[in-house]
Amino acid sequence: MRRSKVFIPTSKDAPSDAQLVSHIFLSRAGFVSQNAAGLYNYMPLAKRVIRKIENIIHEEMNNIGAQEVELSFVTPASLWEESGRMEKFGKELLRFRDRKDNLFLLGPTHEEMMVDLVRNRITSYKQLPMNLYQIKTKFRDEARPRFGLMRGREFTMKDGYSFHASEEDLNREFDAVEASYKKILSRLGLDFRVVEADSGAIGGSASKEIMVIADSGEDTIAICSKCEYGANIEAATRSVKTELPEAPEAAFNKFQTPNVKSIEELKAFFKVDAYYTIKCVAKKVIYDESSEIVLFFLRGSDTLQDVKAMNATEALEIEDASEEELTKIGLFPGFVGPLDQDKAKHVIDESLRGATNMICGANEQDYHFVGADLSVISDVAYFCDIAQVNEGDSCTHCEGELSFSKGIEVGHIFKLGTTYSKALKAEFLDENGKAQSFIMGTYGMGVSRLVASVVEQHHDESGCIWTKATAPYMVNVMVSNIKDEEQMKMGEDLYLKLQVAGVEVMIDDRKDRFGFKMKDAELIGFPYTVIIGKELVNGNVQIFTRATKEKDDVSADNVFKSIMELI
Ligand code: ATP
Ligand code: MG
């Protein structure tokens, strides 16, 4: 391609709302342009990167026997009514009616559509397993579309769905998809981690996320220093503490603690470690058609993990409860303890099961209990893991310490079981001729988010640094002065030679100043630029390596060979 002819509108200015480097550089380097909040146009460079990512995905999907399909983007709402997800997805679904007044939506994910595709078409266990996938536009009317391609409203996703006759077979496929996702990410040249994810009510190892490690990531992941364990903070677990701070041993007693409300105040008042205090986090828990105040109790040294709290209560949403709401049901904010179960529903963190020597609210204005023993409520209370792990906590798989890191979720794989097949009555006949619901897995990967992720992980102050697998062009032939006939001839020859060799190459044949053209090349991020300049008279050119910004002199005769070796 000739730089003088291609459509790459680079610019000095970034969009005013751009915060992430990927958003800034992808806009400035002419990869994408924004139409409206969360809506982007892909320009030629972006299309090339996306195609590369897609090709790698297709190859790896093919390797595990997954088959490509393409389902319509416009989705009949009736399918979502069948699954009951219309409500759950709420405002993220963009709904509209056609001229016959039928309700449709733009697919944000395709579980229903895919189940509908196979139901009554796959009818026997002999046709299983089946893994079908597509790479397709999705639409989610995200509440806060931001960060460019990272969180768009319209975006490109690879979504796959597998159908099985048994759990064992689903497990096998899940592992195969995980392995192929790892290959895809490695091939793209990304540093990533596969972590355990929140799986809502399903739980267990039923869901994993593929996280690209980047400081700008929206997710926090807990990583073990010794073993492979990693988990989204929403799902991370820890082992029971063995090295404990000194316990405040005291007989069970009620103490007057005027105005001592926070954990900090309690610690200071009793001179104890927060580990031996009990914190109450009061929330308003919102269900499908009702809401209630729920009291979450944790050790004072821990914090409530909201997603765990939602799972523990099967809530649609949780909000902070106000002091008035607590007072109204007879509670004393600042003095709420877990020993009186009558006034509101309690959820108590697992680490408090059977805990002794605790200090907690006495459910009386200005009073706390000391020496509280939670085993007295072990039969009536609901204990559950609702605490967020802390850095320094111990891994549940080994003795390693957990630490936090930021990640970008680029993939999510999930064992669905029969949730959708049951709801949509999609069945096959098993070996005994009995009707069974399909056992399913679902596997997503954010293609457009991957483009942004590469830049988040690979950039410097001058612009993008594409990995070899993702670069829109591998080599940029920079003719420093196009009026110089020798330089131009050398450039054209090399350009042609590289093209014939199958290298994706650009020639910068613009009239502009050399400095300007170099800045432009750095912004776009070609892995290699061959600089053909003044030194050509002495038979020399330079190879500029974008990642290191090093310029190496090579003889003009050898440059083709050198480039071929580098790529
Ligand atoms: P997030 O928590 O980031 O909103 P999600 O859990 O909603 O993601 P999934 O429903 O699992 O995501 O979708 C599969 C993949 O699609 C995600 O792993 C992510 O890479 C990508 N993805 C999801 N939402 C968006 C978006 N708004 N813009 C770009 N990519 C997205
Ligand atoms: Mg989302």
XYZ file of C-alpha atoms and ligand atoms in Angstrom:
599
model
C 0.000 0.000 0.000
C 1.084 3.524 -0.730
C 0.880 5.891 2.160
C 0.006 8.659 -0.266
C -3.148 6.787 -1.281
C -4.399 4.923 1.776
C -7.104 6.168 4.093
C -5.286 6.630 7.393
C -6.421 9.957 8.826
C -3.852 10.461 11.579
C -4.206 13.429 13.856
C -2.454 15.295 16.633
C -5.609 15.505 18.679
C -7.274 12.832 20.736
C -11.029 12.779 21.420
C -11.727 15.039 24.388
C -13.206 12.216 26.491
C -10.391 9.747 25.790
C -8.676 8.521 28.948
C -7.133 5.222 27.946
C -4.009 5.152 25.802
C -5.674 2.666 23.465
C -8.565 5.061 22.899
C -6.182 7.971 22.346
C -3.772 6.179 20.011
C -6.363 4.213 18.034
C -8.160 7.488 17.348
C -5.068 9.573 16.666
C -3.453 6.933 14.468
C -6.547 6.694 12.288
C -7.743 3.207 13.223
C -11.184 4.146 14.518
C -13.519 7.096 14.654
C -16.421 7.658 16.957
C -20.022 8.240 15.822
C -21.784 8.525 19.129
C -21.265 7.196 22.637
C -19.972 3.640 22.308
C -20.327 3.532 18.514
C -17.182 3.342 16.403
C -16.271 3.156 12.740
C -13.410 0.848 11.910
C -11.111 2.363 9.312
C -8.723 0.357 7.092
C -6.000 -0.136 9.702
C -8.476 -1.367 12.305
C -10.072 -3.712 9.789
C -6.682 -5.250 9.089
C -5.940 -5.813 12.782
C -9.401 -7.235 13.386
C -9.063 -9.583 10.430
C -5.796 -10.905 11.851
C -7.312 -11.556 15.219
C -10.302 -13.208 13.564
C -8.086 -15.428 11.438
C -6.228 -16.683 14.482
C -9.522 -17.343 16.240
C -10.865 -19.217 13.201
C -7.736 -21.377 13.006
C -7.812 -22.287 16.667
C -11.557 -22.944 16.637
C -11.086 -25.141 13.626
C -8.376 -27.040 15.515
C -10.845 -28.046 18.218
C -13.576 -28.897 15.738
C -15.806 -25.905 16.378
C -17.881 -24.867 13.361
C -18.555 -21.357 12.191
C -22.113 -20.134 11.742
C -23.642 -16.692 11.588
C -26.928 -15.904 13.221
C -28.953 -12.811 12.513
C -28.142 -9.742 14.564
C -31.780 -8.735 14.806
C -33.266 -11.161 17.289
C -36.927 -11.954 17.923
C -37.754 -10.807 21.443
C -40.010 -13.855 21.808
C -36.917 -16.042 22.312
C -35.826 -13.835 25.179
C -39.286 -14.051 26.649
C -38.980 -17.846 26.525
C -35.701 -17.768 28.430
C -36.906 -15.139 30.866
C -33.893 -12.908 30.198
C -35.851 -9.949 28.877
C -36.165 -8.523 32.390
C -32.739 -9.512 33.592
C -30.888 -7.762 30.773
C -33.092 -4.729 31.280
C -32.025 -1.555 29.578
C -28.948 -3.078 27.954
C -31.309 -4.587 25.368
C -32.052 -2.307 22.463
C -35.641 -3.149 21.525
C -37.708 -2.078 18.569
C -40.729 -3.096 16.521
C -40.931 -3.910 12.855
C -43.684 -2.699 10.520
C -45.931 -5.570 11.606
C -45.474 -4.524 15.196
C -43.371 -7.559 16.154
C -40.879 -6.907 18.940
C -37.186 -7.415 18.180
C -33.895 -6.643 19.839
C -30.282 -6.310 18.774
C -28.461 -9.410 20.027
C -26.182 -8.664 23.008
C -25.231 -12.376 23.178
C -26.763 -15.338 21.392
C -27.591 -18.184 23.796
C -31.296 -18.126 22.951
C -30.699 -17.842 19.218
C -28.216 -20.683 19.239
C -30.481 -22.982 21.274
C -33.272 -22.159 18.867
C -31.003 -23.039 15.958
C -30.302 -26.560 17.194
C -33.625 -27.393 18.771
C -35.517 -29.884 16.626
C -32.483 -30.092 14.347
C -30.161 -31.957 16.673
C -32.407 -34.676 17.998
C -30.146 -37.573 18.965
C -27.145 -38.103 21.227
C -25.433 -39.453 18.113
C -25.253 -35.904 16.735
C -23.473 -34.648 19.856
C -21.212 -32.996 20.857
C -21.530 -29.863 18.760
C -19.656 -26.588 19.151
C -20.958 -23.717 17.012
C -19.490 -20.244 16.985
C -19.659 -16.949 15.155
C -17.777 -13.678 15.048
C -20.406 -11.031 15.025
C -21.490 -7.560 15.995
C -23.167 -7.346 19.379
C -25.129 -4.509 20.851
C -25.457 -3.702 24.535
C -26.835 -0.383 25.581
C -24.154 -0.131 28.281
C -24.907 2.345 31.049
C -21.429 3.850 30.766
C -19.910 3.197 27.354
C -16.327 4.413 27.620
C -12.694 3.765 26.923
C -13.111 3.497 23.162
C -13.241 -0.054 21.854
C -12.833 -1.366 25.379
C -16.450 -0.862 26.325
C -18.503 -0.003 23.301
C -22.223 -0.304 22.870
C -21.744 -1.902 19.458
C -18.762 -4.269 19.469
C -17.435 -7.411 17.843
C -17.502 -10.650 19.771
C -16.583 -14.215 19.045
C -19.316 -16.209 20.717
C -19.433 -19.984 20.823
C -21.909 -22.440 22.264
C -21.466 -26.152 22.799
C -24.052 -28.880 23.235
C -23.437 -32.137 25.063
C -25.113 -35.311 26.234
C -23.211 -35.443 29.528
C -21.447 -33.273 32.091
C -18.190 -35.139 31.460
C -18.323 -34.249 27.826
C -19.028 -30.612 28.621
C -16.016 -30.623 30.950
C -13.837 -32.014 28.183
C -14.985 -29.351 25.744
C -14.607 -26.581 28.314
C -10.979 -27.611 28.850
C -10.408 -27.766 25.094
C -11.814 -24.267 24.623
C -9.707 -22.960 27.508
C -6.595 -24.449 25.918
C -7.465 -22.947 22.545
C -8.161 -19.525 24.087
C -4.709 -19.674 25.682
C -3.201 -20.454 22.282
C -5.043 -17.527 20.701
C -3.790 -15.092 23.317
C -0.233 -16.417 23.131
C -0.265 -16.168 19.367
C -1.488 -12.576 19.602
C 1.552 -11.838 21.760
C -0.369 -10.916 24.888
C 0.542 -11.413 28.529
C -2.559 -12.915 30.106
C -3.900 -15.027 32.917
C -6.861 -17.402 33.031
C -8.723 -16.788 36.266
C -11.701 -18.211 38.088
C -14.691 -15.990 37.641
C -17.940 -15.329 39.367
C -20.513 -17.795 38.083
C -23.499 -16.439 39.939
C -25.676 -19.169 41.332
C -23.910 -21.934 39.365
C -20.634 -21.541 41.257
C -17.505 -23.636 41.375
C -15.078 -23.858 38.504
C -18.008 -23.313 36.165
C -16.656 -20.091 34.781
C -13.279 -18.669 33.856
C -12.171 -15.340 32.494
C -9.204 -14.627 30.280
C -7.539 -11.493 31.584
C -4.984 -9.445 29.717
C -2.665 -7.995 32.333
C -2.722 -4.187 32.123
C -2.773 -1.423 34.711
C -5.703 0.179 32.967
C -7.855 -2.952 33.348
C -11.247 -2.512 34.965
C -11.039 -5.845 36.770
C -8.990 -6.686 39.822
C -7.617 -10.178 39.958
C -6.039 -12.002 42.854
C -2.997 -13.994 41.834
C -1.057 -16.548 43.843
C 2.679 -15.947 44.122
C 3.457 -19.665 44.069
C 0.910 -21.614 42.042
C -1.282 -21.111 38.993
C -4.270 -19.924 41.011
C -5.812 -16.695 39.901
C -9.337 -15.403 40.369
C -11.384 -12.348 39.728
C -11.691 -10.485 43.026
C -15.434 -11.107 42.752
C -14.811 -14.831 43.074
C -11.434 -15.124 44.800
C -11.227 -17.298 47.895
C -8.565 -17.653 50.580
C -7.613 -20.222 53.152
C -8.345 -19.850 56.835
C -5.833 -17.646 58.615
C -3.412 -19.610 60.754
C -1.259 -16.830 62.145
C -3.690 -14.875 64.251
C -3.285 -11.596 66.079
C -3.529 -11.842 69.858
C -7.128 -12.437 70.941
C -8.819 -10.148 73.472
C -9.871 -12.824 75.935
C -12.831 -11.777 78.040
C -15.991 -13.302 79.440
C -19.192 -12.485 77.575
C -20.230 -9.060 78.733
C -22.017 -5.898 77.653
C -20.009 -2.692 77.603
C -21.107 0.875 77.349
C -19.417 2.361 74.269
C -20.851 5.841 73.762
C -20.472 7.061 70.167
C -18.094 4.229 69.344
C -19.502 3.280 65.967
C -16.842 2.576 63.382
C -14.338 -0.274 63.394
C -11.568 2.293 63.824
C -13.256 3.688 66.921
C -13.905 0.212 68.259
C -10.281 -0.800 67.752
C -9.085 2.265 69.607
C -11.628 1.929 72.406
C -10.863 -1.716 73.198
C -7.259 -1.710 71.924
C -7.883 -4.821 69.820
C -7.040 -5.961 66.338
C -9.874 -5.377 63.846
C -9.832 -9.147 63.232
C -11.715 -9.599 66.522
C -14.387 -7.015 65.809
C -17.550 -7.589 63.794
C -18.558 -5.183 61.116
C -22.159 -4.879 59.941
C -22.768 -3.743 56.373
C -26.450 -2.992 55.934
C -27.799 -3.183 52.403
C -31.091 -2.802 50.677
C -31.385 -5.928 48.597
C -33.539 -5.698 45.505
C -35.221 -8.789 44.090
C -37.449 -9.310 41.090
C -40.547 -7.836 42.685
C -39.594 -6.880 46.219
C -36.770 -5.570 48.366
C -35.599 -5.938 51.967
C -32.874 -4.824 54.346
C -30.173 -7.467 54.740
C -27.387 -7.243 57.311
C -24.026 -8.589 56.183
C -21.600 -9.359 59.014
C -17.853 -9.603 58.535
C -14.695 -9.393 60.547
C -13.679 -5.767 61.010
C -10.518 -6.505 59.055
C -12.488 -7.522 55.949
C -14.644 -5.760 53.407
C -17.871 -6.904 51.818
C -17.531 -8.209 48.262
C -20.645 -6.945 46.498
C -20.874 -9.698 43.900
C -20.563 -12.366 46.605
C -23.255 -10.513 48.565
C -25.530 -10.509 45.518
C -24.984 -14.223 44.987
C -25.607 -14.972 48.672
C -28.991 -13.274 48.507
C -29.851 -14.001 44.859
C -30.381 -10.280 44.496
C -30.861 -8.416 41.254
C -29.171 -5.403 42.791
C -27.953 -4.173 46.150
C -27.786 -0.634 47.449
C -26.513 0.899 50.664
C -29.222 1.069 53.310
C -29.706 4.448 54.953
C -29.621 5.048 58.711
C -33.325 5.926 58.592
C -34.158 2.602 56.990
C -32.310 0.807 59.793
C -33.847 2.876 62.561
C -37.284 2.206 61.109
C -36.906 -1.539 61.716
C -35.604 -1.033 65.247
C -31.859 -1.186 64.653
C -29.249 1.143 66.136
C -26.766 2.142 63.432
C -23.215 1.692 64.703
C -24.332 -0.828 67.302
C -25.802 -3.607 65.151
C -24.569 -7.095 66.031
C -25.314 -10.597 64.759
C -26.743 -12.108 67.935
C -30.276 -10.842 67.467
C -31.651 -12.461 64.344
C -35.194 -11.098 64.472
C -35.167 -7.658 62.920
C -33.645 -8.327 59.515
C -32.210 -11.132 57.437
C -28.565 -11.872 58.315
C -25.739 -13.153 56.146
C -22.588 -13.874 58.129
C -19.193 -14.353 56.598
C -17.847 -17.886 56.672
C -14.743 -16.767 58.598
C -16.987 -15.925 61.551
C -18.412 -19.433 61.877
C -17.738 -20.502 65.464
C -15.603 -17.394 66.106
C -14.909 -16.635 69.772
C -13.627 -13.595 71.689
C -15.444 -11.281 69.329
C -16.535 -7.709 69.925
C -19.807 -6.813 68.235
C -22.747 -4.448 68.456
C -25.227 -5.272 71.237
C -28.261 -4.025 69.260
C -28.742 -1.358 71.870
C -27.824 2.323 71.604
C -24.226 2.884 72.818
C -23.512 -0.740 73.746
C -21.214 -3.465 72.412
C -20.676 -7.031 73.522
C -17.236 -8.387 74.295
C -16.331 -12.061 74.456
C -19.074 -12.934 71.977
C -19.126 -16.540 70.794
C -20.753 -17.047 67.417
C -21.212 -20.760 67.864
C -24.396 -19.909 69.756
C -26.003 -18.937 66.453
C -24.342 -21.545 64.264
C -27.599 -23.459 63.836
C -29.847 -20.534 63.052
C -27.630 -18.169 61.090
C -26.812 -18.211 57.383
C -23.024 -18.347 56.897
C -21.558 -17.721 53.486
C -18.321 -16.453 51.909
C -19.045 -12.757 51.408
C -15.652 -11.236 52.222
C -13.249 -9.851 49.675
C -9.805 -11.421 49.847
C -7.016 -9.103 50.953
C -3.529 -8.877 49.534
C -1.336 -11.109 51.653
C -4.083 -13.675 52.315
C -3.117 -17.303 51.680
C -3.963 -19.232 48.566
C -6.443 -22.108 48.992
C -4.362 -24.352 46.733
C -0.921 -23.869 48.249
C 0.891 -21.801 50.848
C 1.461 -18.908 48.456
C 0.431 -15.336 49.135
C -2.252 -13.608 47.114
C -1.522 -10.303 45.453
C -3.653 -8.065 43.257
C -3.205 -7.128 39.675
C -5.339 -5.323 37.114
C -6.773 -7.139 34.136
C -8.841 -6.570 31.020
C -11.463 -9.274 30.554
C -11.061 -10.377 26.947
C -12.746 -13.729 27.252
C -15.265 -15.532 29.389
C -16.008 -19.241 29.237
C -18.880 -20.694 31.148
C -20.458 -24.061 31.880
C -24.128 -23.325 31.483
C -25.605 -26.739 32.143
C -29.246 -26.977 31.115
C -30.422 -23.480 32.047
C -31.221 -22.392 28.499
C -32.069 -25.734 26.970
C -34.648 -26.340 29.706
C -36.135 -22.867 29.387
C -36.395 -23.217 25.616
C -37.313 -26.913 25.734
C -34.441 -28.032 23.554
C -34.052 -31.782 23.881
C -32.408 -34.784 22.312
C -32.976 -38.507 22.724
C -30.323 -40.267 24.793
C -29.018 -43.830 24.341
C -32.131 -45.194 26.043
C -34.468 -43.188 23.868
C -35.248 -40.826 26.713
C -35.656 -37.089 26.099
C -32.914 -35.012 27.775
C -32.103 -31.307 27.804
C -28.846 -30.338 26.119
C -25.975 -29.682 28.517
C -24.342 -26.496 27.320
C -21.226 -24.384 27.478
C -20.822 -20.801 26.279
C -17.565 -19.169 25.251
C -17.137 -15.470 24.540
C -14.153 -13.482 23.353
C -14.133 -9.731 22.787
C -12.580 -9.225 19.365
C -12.773 -5.437 19.279
C -11.759 -5.291 22.946
C -8.700 -7.363 22.020
C -7.606 -4.659 19.573
C -7.635 -2.121 22.397
C -5.973 -4.617 24.762
C -2.988 -5.073 22.464
C -2.413 -1.322 22.549
C -2.914 -1.126 26.316
C -0.186 -3.701 26.764
C 2.075 -2.591 23.915
C 2.607 1.136 23.519
C 4.933 3.932 24.557
C 4.655 7.696 24.658
C 4.844 7.901 20.846
C 2.035 5.499 19.989
C 1.085 1.897 19.285
C 3.573 -0.969 19.189
C 1.788 -3.793 17.373
C 2.834 -7.349 18.022
C 3.899 -9.287 14.952
C 0.630 -11.199 14.866
C -1.530 -8.094 15.067
C 0.369 -5.469 13.080
C -1.718 -3.959 10.278
C 1.494 -3.796 8.217
C 4.747 -5.434 9.221
C 7.114 -3.156 7.348
C 7.016 0.505 6.450
C 9.393 1.610 3.726
C 10.200 5.217 4.444
C 11.538 7.224 1.561
C 13.047 10.185 3.290
C 13.099 12.521 0.314
C 10.850 11.438 -2.540
C 12.469 13.942 -4.901
C 15.708 12.016 -4.639
C 15.529 9.573 -7.545
C 17.948 7.076 -6.036
C 16.037 6.946 -2.786
C 12.709 6.581 -4.550
C 13.986 3.822 -6.797
C 15.465 1.912 -3.868
C 12.184 2.336 -1.979
C 10.040 1.130 -4.873
C 12.306 -1.867 -5.475
C 12.265 -2.934 -1.854
C 8.523 -2.368 -1.647
C 7.957 -4.618 -4.636
C 10.357 -7.274 -3.440
C 8.740 -7.443 -0.025
C 5.288 -7.627 -1.572
C 6.333 -10.501 -3.788
C 7.712 -12.225 -0.695
C 4.266 -11.932 0.889
C 5.202 -9.296 3.439
C 2.545 -6.784 4.394
C 4.302 -3.606 3.494
C 3.559 0.089 3.204
C 5.652 2.611 1.320
C 5.682 6.146 2.654
C 5.882 8.080 -0.605
C 4.470 11.341 0.716
C 6.067 14.678 0.144
C 6.070 15.559 3.830
C 9.095 16.188 6.001
C 11.009 13.173 7.244
C 10.426 14.081 10.914
C 6.694 14.278 10.394
C 6.607 10.960 8.569
C 8.642 9.241 11.297
C 6.308 10.513 14.020
C 3.391 9.225 12.002
C 5.029 5.796 11.647
C 5.684 5.664 15.385
C 2.101 6.626 16.157
C 0.711 3.909 13.876
C 3.230 1.409 15.214
C 4.608 -0.586 12.261
C 6.991 -3.147 13.822
C 9.767 -2.198 11.345
C 10.498 0.872 9.261
C 13.238 0.837 6.648
C 14.608 4.348 6.428
C 16.014 5.206 3.045
C 17.812 8.505 3.435
C 20.975 10.421 2.805
C 23.244 7.490 3.650
C 22.056 5.703 0.552
C 24.801 7.400 -1.422
C 27.204 5.380 0.742
C 25.155 2.221 0.181
C 23.504 2.266 3.597
C 19.926 2.364 4.916
C 18.524 1.926 8.415
C 16.104 -0.459 10.050
C 14.067 1.173 12.773
C 12.570 -1.257 15.283
C 9.415 0.248 16.748
C 9.459 -1.652 20.044
C 12.939 -0.504 21.014
C 13.189 2.612 18.823
C 16.631 1.435 17.792
C 18.002 2.345 14.382
C 20.441 -0.134 12.882
C 22.546 0.594 9.837
C 22.428 -2.068 7.167
C 23.769 -2.116 3.693
C 21.155 -1.443 1.047
C 22.071 -4.731 -0.601
C 21.323 -6.705 2.540
C 18.243 -4.930 3.812
C 15.740 -7.306 2.206
C 17.461 -10.288 3.757
C 17.725 -8.578 7.156
C 14.040 -7.705 7.179
C 13.034 -11.222 6.182
C 15.089 -12.550 9.084
C 13.529 -10.111 11.535
C 9.944 -10.925 10.662
P -17.845 -6.865 31.228
O -17.847 -7.411 32.629
O -16.553 -6.278 30.814
O -19.018 -5.996 30.949
P -19.276 -9.158 30.385
O -19.082 -10.046 31.546
O -20.522 -8.436 30.238
O -18.047 -8.129 30.296
P -19.575 -11.313 28.496
O -21.035 -11.196 28.498
O -18.960 -12.481 29.153
O -18.924 -9.976 29.077
O -19.043 -11.155 27.001
C -17.946 -11.870 26.469
C -16.810 -10.946 26.076
O -17.246 -9.870 25.252
C -16.148 -10.263 27.255
O -15.201 -11.103 27.846
C -15.518 -9.043 26.609
O -14.253 -9.372 26.085
C -16.460 -8.722 25.481
N -17.325 -7.580 25.822
C -18.368 -7.566 26.678
N -18.934 -6.355 26.732
C -18.236 -5.568 25.878
C -18.326 -4.195 25.476
N -19.278 -3.406 25.970
N -17.426 -3.722 24.570
C -16.473 -4.511 24.058
N -16.328 -5.809 24.394
C -17.199 -6.348 25.288
Mg -20.968 -6.389 30.570
